[in-house]
């Protein structure tokens, strides 16, 4: 279980840690935003500053070429003098060479240059610096500058890229920052890395196949469109911040100042490191301060807790450590000390009262004022003392009453013994009579049970006869039904005989018509008619016999029904007789049980009477012993002091 000191320390540490983390996080975030804002402003400022610088350098190149192009010697017809002049000027200005192109763009050594931008611009009256390209007279990367020479002619000169790019040498932006120039066509024309210029990349086309160069492509698009701003790009795996703006001049070049984000963040990293260091230092200071503060705050509480634990173990003697001050902890310590002191007084007072009671002194009283919820303790002590006084006074009076009662009890016990002997003799006589009555009742119950069995057997036989009579009735009904069916069959046979007789007559008539040929058939017809007549007579006789049988069956059914009703009445009356016999048997059994219980009761009465006789004798002896004990109790009560004098004195 964590102590209060640990909890307080942890709470302060966690609170300060959370505050430091929040403050450091917010500070770092604001520093980051401020750094990025300042970096963007710086990039814009650098781009604007180097724009002026490069613009002035490019103007110097254009003015220098214009100055040479306006020389009077170039207006003369002396071609040799012109070539000599141009050669001398090229050597002085650091150019590889100077040359003249006529109004059609024709030159002596470089062919027709009329399609070049520098030619078209110079012919229009404005000096122009072309994008770096491979030299017409060698493999070096050169920059061509053209200027109007009068008469529609254009003077132009080539300067090596290395010489031209020296203007970037003075531009230093940290350890990894640099400036570069973008042409109107989206090509890099000046860059600290020469290969970047020698092998220009068209990012507008490359982004179609490589989406990773989209930020660079957007930068080139914004720069060539004349915008001024800041763009974040990913170049050669490094995230960079680029500020850009357009340089004044006919070329419409744009300068871009590129710095890696890591370089921009260096100052921020230092700021973050300082903030983290300060936070750690504050945390350490808080750690020490919280330990000291927690120790100071919790030590008095720990001491008070230990004293309360001792109090819980029954220690009322150890003093409570004192805490100086007026705060809650000091008040807690003072209250605890006062509580222990009061408890000590209460316990001492209770011990004093109980000690006096143990010495048979019941006139003692509590001398301490009990406060608050302890007040009932004093009231309880007072009630206990009063109750003990009243109790012992009552015991004393009871002792004398017991003595008197013991004498009366002895006399009553003797009378009880004599009466118990007489009662025992009477109970024995009554018990003998009950045994005779019980024997007769048991015989009656046995006879009733036998009659009940015979009655049940008779009912069973009558029920069987009734069932057999019902079966006979059913058989007669079946015979009656069968006789009716036979009558129907006889009627059918009679009808068949009548039809046969008619057919025989018809056959005889037909035989008579046939003459001698039908004599044999006539004989057969006579025989058939004779058989039909006999069948009709037989069916009539059978029908009469069956009808007489049906009448006999009906009379038998009437008699059987009457017999069945008589049997039902016999069964019903037998059931009633059986029920009465059952009741008699049950009553006899109940009487037998009651007499048995009465017999048992008489035995118990006899036993109790004998016990009472013995008890009466024992009571007489006990009364004498009780009288002796009451005398001893009176002697013991004389030792107690109660209010108003001792017990013995009061009774005397």
XYZ file of C-alpha atoms in Angstrom:
652
model
C 0.000 0.000 0.000
C 1.408 3.383 -1.004
C 1.918 5.865 1.801
C 0.489 9.375 1.804
C 4.000 10.711 1.332
C 4.493 8.614 -1.796
C 1.065 9.539 -3.160
C 1.670 13.253 -2.552
C 5.119 13.029 -4.088
C 3.823 11.149 -7.131
C 0.934 13.575 -7.548
C 3.247 16.596 -7.542
C 5.709 14.873 -9.872
C 3.013 13.790 -12.314
C 1.389 17.238 -12.233
C 4.695 19.014 -12.869
C 5.700 16.430 -15.483
C 2.419 16.897 -17.288
C 2.791 20.670 -17.062
C 6.378 20.491 -18.348
C 5.394 18.197 -21.198
C 2.495 20.444 -22.177
C 4.568 23.618 -21.856
C 7.528 22.094 -23.713
C 5.257 20.668 -26.403
C 3.432 23.957 -26.904
C 6.706 25.893 -26.864
C 8.270 23.519 -29.375
C 5.226 23.670 -31.612
C 5.138 27.462 -31.481
C 8.891 27.534 -32.059
C 8.446 25.251 -35.052
C 5.704 27.429 -36.509
C 7.736 30.571 -35.824
C 10.875 29.000 -37.300
C 9.071 27.908 -40.444
C 7.449 31.329 -40.796
C 10.791 33.072 -40.318
C 12.419 30.595 -42.705
C 9.821 31.352 -45.366
C 10.320 35.074 -44.838
C 14.086 34.569 -44.989
C 13.810 32.528 -48.196
C 11.635 35.222 -49.766
C 14.058 37.903 -48.593
C 17.096 35.991 -49.918
C 15.391 35.376 -53.244
C 14.560 39.052 -53.521
C 18.095 40.088 -52.507
C 19.846 37.695 -54.900
C 17.393 38.706 -57.584
C 18.805 42.219 -57.360
C 22.347 40.880 -57.312
C 21.951 38.570 -60.315
C 19.864 41.155 -62.123
C 22.690 43.674 -61.821
C 25.255 41.079 -62.973
C 23.172 40.179 -66.015
C 22.658 43.877 -66.758
C 26.441 44.350 -66.670
C 26.876 41.562 -69.238
C 24.182 43.027 -71.482
C 25.537 46.597 -71.156
C 29.089 45.464 -71.831
C 28.074 43.655 -75.006
C 25.895 46.596 -76.077
C 28.831 48.940 -75.509
C 31.103 46.828 -77.699
C 28.379 46.482 -80.350
C 28.063 50.279 -80.596
C 31.718 50.824 -81.397
C 32.252 52.931 -84.547
C 34.715 50.470 -85.995
C 31.890 47.986 -86.446
C 30.133 50.532 -88.668
C 33.108 50.839 -91.046
C 33.623 48.747 -94.124
C 36.974 47.432 -92.937
C 36.206 43.814 -92.085
C 39.725 43.109 -90.902
C 39.575 45.990 -88.456
C 36.238 44.705 -87.180
C 37.596 41.224 -86.589
C 40.656 42.601 -84.856
C 38.503 44.772 -82.626
C 36.165 41.941 -81.710
C 39.080 39.657 -80.923
C 40.683 42.236 -78.675
C 37.431 42.920 -76.838
C 36.793 39.218 -76.314
C 40.166 38.853 -74.673
C 39.569 41.830 -72.433
C 36.068 40.820 -71.272
C 36.734 37.116 -70.808
C 34.613 35.987 -73.743
C 35.634 33.130 -75.996
C 34.905 35.233 -79.056
C 32.695 37.963 -80.531
C 31.108 37.816 -83.972
C 28.701 39.749 -86.206
C 25.535 38.532 -87.880
C 23.837 40.443 -90.644
C 20.204 41.329 -90.637
C 19.349 37.887 -92.020
C 21.295 36.105 -89.306
C 24.147 35.023 -91.525
C 27.624 34.758 -90.015
C 31.053 33.935 -91.383
C 31.770 30.974 -89.090
C 28.530 29.943 -87.312
C 26.112 29.746 -90.211
C 22.638 31.225 -89.946
C 21.536 32.182 -86.430
C 18.272 33.888 -87.254
C 16.255 31.341 -85.198
C 18.104 32.024 -81.988
C 16.224 33.976 -79.323
C 19.198 36.192 -78.635
C 19.333 37.164 -82.353
C 15.638 37.943 -82.535
C 15.701 39.986 -79.326
C 18.869 41.887 -80.293
C 17.500 42.572 -83.759
C 14.484 44.024 -82.014
C 16.792 46.366 -80.105
C 17.242 44.541 -76.738
C 20.372 42.739 -75.632
C 19.608 39.107 -74.676
C 21.408 36.381 -72.762
C 20.617 32.895 -74.114
C 20.321 29.689 -72.135
C 23.608 27.772 -71.709
C 24.206 25.338 -74.585
C 27.086 23.460 -76.126
C 29.448 25.821 -77.954
C 29.229 26.088 -81.759
C 32.993 26.004 -81.873
C 33.780 23.322 -79.296
C 32.433 20.974 -76.628
C 32.347 23.462 -73.796
C 29.087 24.633 -72.240
C 28.736 28.298 -73.145
C 26.362 31.210 -72.815
C 25.640 33.412 -75.839
C 24.862 37.126 -75.400
C 23.530 39.134 -78.337
C 23.183 42.917 -78.767
C 22.100 45.217 -81.644
C 25.024 46.488 -83.764
C 23.156 48.921 -85.996
C 21.898 48.479 -89.512
C 19.882 45.454 -88.486
C 23.047 43.612 -87.592
C 23.596 41.743 -84.313
C 26.842 41.315 -82.452
C 27.045 38.252 -80.241
C 29.641 36.664 -78.080
C 30.119 33.368 -76.264
C 31.362 33.084 -72.705
C 32.104 29.805 -70.996
C 29.530 28.585 -68.519
C 32.184 28.312 -65.818
C 33.050 31.981 -66.202
C 29.412 32.997 -66.423
C 28.408 30.934 -63.364
C 31.039 32.578 -61.153
C 28.368 35.062 -60.185
C 26.875 32.264 -58.032
C 30.109 31.785 -56.099
C 29.374 34.711 -53.832
C 25.945 33.329 -52.921
C 26.347 31.258 -49.769
C 23.263 30.123 -47.856
C 24.416 28.128 -44.901
C 26.352 24.915 -45.356
C 23.933 23.234 -47.759
C 21.890 26.072 -49.247
C 22.400 27.425 -52.736
C 20.773 29.536 -55.442
C 19.908 28.496 -58.995
C 18.258 30.163 -61.990
C 15.330 28.852 -64.035
C 14.713 29.940 -67.625
C 11.347 30.826 -69.116
C 11.284 27.372 -70.743
C 11.522 25.650 -67.354
C 15.183 24.702 -67.661
C 17.907 25.198 -65.097
C 20.348 27.739 -66.575
C 22.502 28.444 -63.499
C 23.233 25.885 -60.791
C 26.180 25.094 -58.497
C 26.254 21.649 -60.123
C 27.240 22.023 -63.776
C 25.731 18.691 -64.825
C 22.321 19.939 -63.772
C 22.649 22.661 -66.436
C 24.384 20.482 -69.022
C 21.658 17.847 -68.771
C 18.524 19.863 -68.096
C 15.357 18.074 -66.967
C 11.923 19.098 -68.168
C 9.979 18.532 -64.972
C 6.688 19.426 -66.629
C 7.069 16.309 -68.782
C 8.781 14.098 -66.192
C 5.976 14.518 -63.653
C 3.685 12.682 -66.066
C 5.680 9.462 -65.521
C 7.209 10.145 -62.093
C 4.724 11.630 -59.569
C 7.507 11.983 -56.976
C 8.838 15.093 -58.803
C 5.464 16.840 -58.584
C 6.658 19.396 -55.956
C 9.684 20.312 -58.140
C 7.493 20.521 -61.234
C 5.111 22.818 -59.387
C 8.054 25.004 -58.308
C 9.293 25.360 -61.915
C 5.773 26.061 -63.166
C 5.174 28.784 -60.566
C 8.619 30.311 -61.128
C 8.261 30.479 -64.929
C 4.792 32.009 -64.621
C 6.242 35.033 -62.813
C 5.076 34.180 -59.281
C 6.944 35.081 -56.115
C 6.704 32.759 -53.127
C 7.989 29.738 -51.217
C 7.681 26.099 -52.264
C 8.560 22.866 -50.391
C 10.143 20.207 -52.579
C 11.760 16.790 -52.339
C 15.012 16.907 -54.288
C 17.446 13.994 -54.350
C 15.786 12.462 -51.300
C 16.065 15.657 -49.262
C 13.162 17.867 -48.273
C 13.979 21.484 -49.086
C 12.443 24.930 -48.791
C 12.749 27.052 -51.938
C 12.074 30.779 -52.187
C 11.727 32.097 -55.745
C 11.051 35.283 -57.717
C 11.479 36.505 -61.272
C 14.590 38.443 -62.376
C 13.974 41.581 -64.425
C 15.151 41.341 -68.017
C 14.008 40.174 -71.436
C 15.012 36.590 -70.640
C 12.355 36.362 -67.835
C 14.603 34.149 -65.804
C 13.662 33.326 -62.184
C 16.017 32.915 -59.257
C 15.374 30.226 -56.637
C 17.036 30.005 -53.211
C 17.040 26.426 -51.912
C 17.719 25.347 -48.321
C 17.318 21.882 -46.748
C 14.703 21.669 -44.015
C 17.327 20.074 -41.772
C 19.404 23.258 -42.014
C 16.383 25.391 -41.188
C 15.547 23.131 -38.256
C 19.021 23.339 -36.691
C 18.128 26.436 -34.730
C 14.812 24.867 -33.822
C 16.591 21.727 -32.647
C 18.789 23.838 -30.405
C 15.703 25.578 -29.055
C 14.000 22.242 -28.472
C 17.088 20.894 -26.741
C 17.228 23.944 -24.492
C 13.505 23.615 -23.691
C 13.857 19.922 -22.910
C 16.904 20.640 -20.761
C 15.011 23.309 -18.855
C 12.053 20.924 -18.431
C 14.330 18.166 -17.118
C 16.023 20.622 -14.760
C 12.641 21.820 -13.503
C 11.550 18.211 -13.066
C 14.653 17.450 -10.992
C 14.118 20.566 -8.901
C 10.481 19.556 -8.470
C 11.586 16.055 -7.487
C 13.761 17.362 -4.667
C 11.230 20.003 -3.626
C 8.338 17.522 -3.670
C 10.323 15.056 -1.564
C 11.074 17.749 1.018
C 7.532 19.124 0.912
C 5.929 15.669 1.128
C 8.212 14.713 4.017
C 7.380 17.912 5.876
C 3.654 17.528 5.262
C 3.358 13.804 5.984
C 5.754 13.369 8.936
C 3.289 14.784 11.526
C 0.509 12.725 9.931
C 2.666 9.579 10.099
C 3.455 10.276 13.766
C -0.244 10.849 14.487
C -1.108 7.632 12.623
C 1.441 5.657 14.651
C 0.006 7.114 17.868
C -3.525 6.167 16.784
C -2.304 2.623 16.035
C -0.844 2.471 19.572
C -4.164 3.762 20.868
C -5.936 0.994 18.935
C -3.641 -1.483 20.728
C -4.688 -0.049 24.103
C -1.739 2.288 24.774
C -3.007 5.349 26.655
C 0.307 6.328 28.283
C 2.522 7.312 25.326
C 2.457 11.064 24.680
C 1.312 12.459 21.332
C 4.097 14.273 19.370
C 3.448 18.001 19.338
C 3.342 19.943 16.066
C 3.985 23.667 16.082
C 1.829 25.959 14.027
C -1.817 26.743 13.467
C -2.542 24.739 10.355
C -4.803 21.703 10.057
C -2.001 19.245 10.859
C -1.160 21.084 14.098
C -4.849 21.115 14.995
C -5.037 17.385 14.231
C -2.079 16.661 16.520
C -3.518 18.808 19.319
C -6.943 17.174 19.005
C -5.359 13.716 19.075
C -3.404 14.608 22.244
C -6.539 15.890 23.939
C -8.429 12.747 22.856
C -5.767 10.443 24.324
C -5.747 12.440 27.581
C -9.545 12.257 27.884
C -9.580 8.542 27.121
C -6.893 8.041 29.769
C -9.079 9.845 32.346
C -12.174 7.863 31.328
C -10.381 4.496 31.553
C -8.823 5.403 34.907
C -12.225 6.407 36.288
C -13.894 3.209 35.008
C -11.046 1.130 36.467
C -11.448 2.895 39.841
C -15.209 2.240 39.959
C -14.835 -1.429 38.954
C -12.015 -1.912 41.478
C -14.234 -0.584 44.283
C -17.062 -2.874 43.167
C -14.650 -5.830 43.215
C -13.927 -4.908 46.881
C -17.666 -5.164 47.725
C -17.988 -1.368 47.889
C -21.205 -0.436 46.117
C -21.349 3.137 47.447
C -18.512 4.396 45.193
C -19.220 6.994 42.439
C -17.620 8.315 39.203
C -15.586 11.523 39.730
C -14.804 12.400 36.073
C -16.928 14.491 33.731
C -17.718 12.467 30.587
C -18.233 14.631 27.493
C -20.152 14.163 24.269
C -20.861 10.585 23.265
C -18.927 9.387 26.364
C -21.574 10.836 28.707
C -23.708 7.652 28.471
C -20.770 5.698 29.961
C -21.039 7.628 33.238
C -24.792 7.220 33.180
C -24.317 3.480 32.627
C -21.866 3.262 35.543
C -24.362 5.060 37.779
C -27.168 2.761 36.634
C -24.976 -0.313 37.219
C -24.145 0.799 40.771
C -27.790 1.601 41.501
C -28.851 -1.718 40.022
C -26.267 -3.625 42.063
C -27.440 -1.891 45.242
C -31.048 -2.725 44.476
C -30.142 -6.273 43.438
C -28.163 -7.103 46.532
C -30.852 -5.577 48.733
C -33.415 -7.711 46.921
C -31.189 -10.799 47.250
C -30.960 -10.209 50.985
C -34.707 -9.969 51.318
C -35.141 -12.987 49.082
C -32.766 -15.008 51.270
C -35.047 -14.520 54.306
C -38.102 -15.296 52.201
C -36.443 -18.432 50.833
C -35.711 -19.603 54.363
C -39.351 -19.176 55.353
C -40.520 -20.778 52.140
C -38.229 -23.762 52.671
C -39.927 -24.576 55.947
C -43.372 -24.379 54.353
C -42.136 -26.505 51.423
C -40.948 -29.229 53.803
C -44.402 -29.446 55.388
C -46.111 -29.497 51.977
C -43.763 -32.214 50.765
C -44.786 -34.515 53.601
C -48.497 -34.022 52.791
C -47.777 -34.609 49.091
C -46.026 -37.901 49.846
C -49.038 -39.180 51.841
C -51.582 -38.148 49.153
C -49.429 -39.647 46.409
C -49.505 -43.063 48.134
C -53.327 -43.015 48.294
C -53.565 -41.886 44.659
C -51.286 -44.735 43.517
C -53.659 -47.352 45.043
C -56.700 -45.842 43.283
C -54.880 -45.686 39.939
C -54.001 -49.405 40.116
C -57.701 -50.362 40.607
C -58.807 -48.141 37.703
C -56.087 -49.569 35.483
C -57.371 -53.159 36.036
C -60.942 -52.158 34.973
C -59.655 -50.446 31.836
C -57.792 -53.583 30.781
C -61.074 -55.635 30.890
C -62.956 -53.022 28.820
C -60.087 -52.898 26.350
C -60.244 -56.677 25.814
C -64.020 -56.567 24.999
C -63.593 -53.646 22.584
C -60.788 -55.451 20.772
C -63.056 -58.533 20.319
C -65.843 -56.333 18.874
C -63.387 -54.726 16.457
C -62.178 -58.186 15.359
C -65.760 -59.416 14.703
C -66.596 -56.235 12.788
C -63.521 -56.740 10.622
C -64.584 -60.352 9.834
C -68.120 -59.230 8.895
C -66.614 -56.527 6.709
C -64.615 -59.175 4.803
C -67.697 -61.387 4.253
C -69.726 -58.369 3.116
C -67.035 -57.411 0.609
C -66.976 -60.999 -0.714
C -70.791 -60.984 -1.119
C -70.684 -57.690 -3.007
C -68.007 -59.114 -5.290
C -70.160 -62.193 -6.158
C -73.249 -60.038 -6.746
C -71.230 -57.744 -9.017
C -70.001 -60.779 -10.976
C -73.637 -62.026 -11.367
C -74.675 -58.569 -12.529
C -71.868 -58.522 -15.105
C -72.842 -62.022 -16.354
C -76.513 -60.937 -16.579
C -75.425 -57.932 -18.664
C -73.445 -60.269 -20.913
C -76.564 -62.518 -21.318
C -78.627 -59.449 -22.242
C -76.065 -58.511 -24.846
C -76.164 -62.080 -26.240
C -79.973 -61.918 -26.486
C -79.692 -58.609 -28.302
C -77.262 -60.231 -30.725
C -79.686 -63.199 -31.252
C -82.572 -60.795 -31.890
C -80.450 -58.851 -34.378
C -79.395 -62.106 -36.143
C -83.029 -63.356 -36.301
C -84.083 -60.116 -37.936
C -81.292 -60.536 -40.477
C -82.470 -64.139 -41.170
C -86.052 -62.897 -41.707
C -84.762 -60.425 -44.242
C -82.862 -63.195 -46.016
C -85.991 -65.444 -46.007
C -87.980 -62.607 -47.573
C -85.361 -62.362 -50.288
C -85.548 -66.154 -50.850
C -89.375 -65.979 -50.963
C -89.134 -63.218 -53.565
C -86.695 -65.309 -55.568
C -89.103 -68.340 -55.409
C -91.988 -66.171 -56.608
C -89.916 -64.877 -59.489
C -88.788 -68.413 -60.280
C -92.420 -69.631 -60.331
C -93.330 -66.807 -62.738
C -90.380 -67.669 -64.949
C -91.442 -71.356 -64.908
C -94.979 -70.407 -66.013
C -93.551 -68.287 -68.796
C -91.314 -71.162 -69.817
C -94.326 -73.577 -69.899
C -96.255 -71.160 -72.089
C -93.326 -70.887 -74.470
C -92.933 -74.678 -74.488
C -96.625 -75.124 -75.381
C -96.166 -72.745 -78.264
C -93.208 -74.687 -79.439
C -95.193 -77.854 -79.661
C -93.362 -81.164 -79.710
C -89.974 -79.398 -79.785
C -90.626 -77.781 -76.397
C -91.853 -80.847 -74.512
C -88.571 -81.421 -72.734
C -88.311 -77.776 -71.789
C -91.910 -77.936 -70.447
C -90.983 -80.821 -68.164
C -88.066 -78.825 -66.767
C -90.283 -75.806 -66.256
C -92.751 -77.917 -64.272
C -89.963 -79.184 -62.059
C -88.652 -75.660 -61.483
C -92.154 -74.449 -60.621
C -92.534 -77.352 -58.201
C -89.194 -76.489 -56.514
C -90.132 -72.816 -56.281
C -93.402 -73.745 -54.612
C -91.605 -75.957 -52.090
C -89.038 -73.178 -51.392
C -91.841 -70.715 -50.699
C -93.469 -73.152 -48.272
C -90.119 -73.785 -46.520
C -89.373 -70.083 -46.135
C -92.849 -69.496 -44.715
C -92.344 -72.257 -42.149
C -88.846 -71.006 -41.239
C -90.104 -67.439 -40.888
C -92.780 -68.556 -38.442
C -90.240 -70.480 -36.346
C -87.803 -67.537 -36.244
C -90.593 -65.114 -35.344
C -91.569 -67.339 -32.373
C -87.846 -67.425 -31.337
C -87.644 -63.616 -31.538
C -90.718 -63.281 -29.355
C -89.182 -65.671 -26.799
C -85.919 -63.705 -26.846
C -87.765 -60.437 -26.223
C -89.602 -61.943 -23.252
C -86.258 -63.264 -21.962
C -84.692 -59.786 -22.358
C -87.496 -58.230 -20.312
C -86.973 -60.770 -17.520
C -83.172 -60.372 -17.733
C -83.454 -56.566 -17.494
C -85.628 -56.897 -14.394
C -83.119 -59.359 -12.922
C -80.219 -56.965 -13.691
C -82.052 -54.123 -11.948
C -82.612 -56.332 -8.904
C -78.911 -57.235 -8.861
C -77.988 -53.528 -9.084
C -80.194 -52.818 -6.054
C -78.616 -55.759 -4.201
C -75.134 -54.345 -4.993
C -76.204 -50.871 -3.831
C -77.720 -52.153 -0.553
C -74.737 -54.434 0.029
C -72.456 -51.399 -0.380
C -74.476 -49.481 2.205
C -74.344 -52.448 4.599
C -70.603 -52.731 3.978
C -70.170 -49.011 4.677
C -72.017 -49.348 7.997
C -69.900 -52.370 8.906
C -66.766 -50.352 8.010
C -67.890 -47.549 10.279
C -68.569 -50.002 13.114
C -65.136 -51.577 12.581
C -63.448 -48.169 12.506
C -65.310 -47.042 15.633
C -64.363 -50.256 17.415
C -60.729 -49.798 16.395
C -60.785 -46.177 17.536
C -62.290 -47.247 20.880
C -59.614 -49.912 21.210
C -56.923 -47.332 20.490
C -58.483 -44.837 22.908
C -58.712 -47.437 25.656
C -55.097 -48.441 24.932
C -54.015 -44.821 25.198
C -56.111 -44.429 28.336
C -54.437 -47.530 29.722
C -51.038 -46.060 28.886
C -52.098 -42.788 30.486
C -53.108 -44.589 33.641
C -49.739 -46.327 33.677
C -48.071 -42.934 33.306
C -50.277 -41.502 36.059
C -49.260 -44.401 38.253
C -45.615 -43.773 37.395
C -45.990 -40.041 37.991
C -47.739 -40.698 41.281
C -44.882 -42.876 42.399
C -42.433 -40.251 41.166
C -44.341 -37.522 43.023
C -44.118 -39.577 46.176
C -40.368 -39.953 45.757
C -40.060 -36.309 44.771
C -41.991 -35.225 47.825
C -39.538 -37.060 49.998
C -36.631 -35.487 48.092
C -38.293 -32.046 48.354
C -38.435 -32.396 52.089
C -34.726 -33.134 52.152
C -34.043 -30.291 49.689
C -36.051 -27.871 51.803
C -33.789 -28.572 54.709
C -30.735 -28.027 52.451
C -32.283 -24.814 51.044
C -32.789 -23.486 54.540
C -29.114 -24.144 55.253
C -28.027 -22.380 52.004
C -30.199 -19.351 52.755
C -28.419 -18.944 56.074
C -25.078 -19.073 54.216
C -26.336 -16.462 51.687
C -27.269 -14.120 54.515
C -23.749 -14.405 55.890
C -22.262 -13.545 52.450
C -24.525 -10.504 52.001
C -23.192 -9.031 55.241
C -19.867 -8.400 53.448
C -21.340 -5.888 50.919
C -21.621 -2.183 51.620
C -24.666 -0.626 50.009
C -26.204 2.779 50.250
C -27.935 3.262 53.590
C -25.759 0.640 55.404
C -24.879 -3.031 54.838
C -27.450 -5.733 54.097
C -27.248 -7.585 57.391
C -27.858 -4.426 59.404
C -30.927 -3.506 57.329
C -32.539 -6.905 57.815
C -31.811 -7.021 61.541
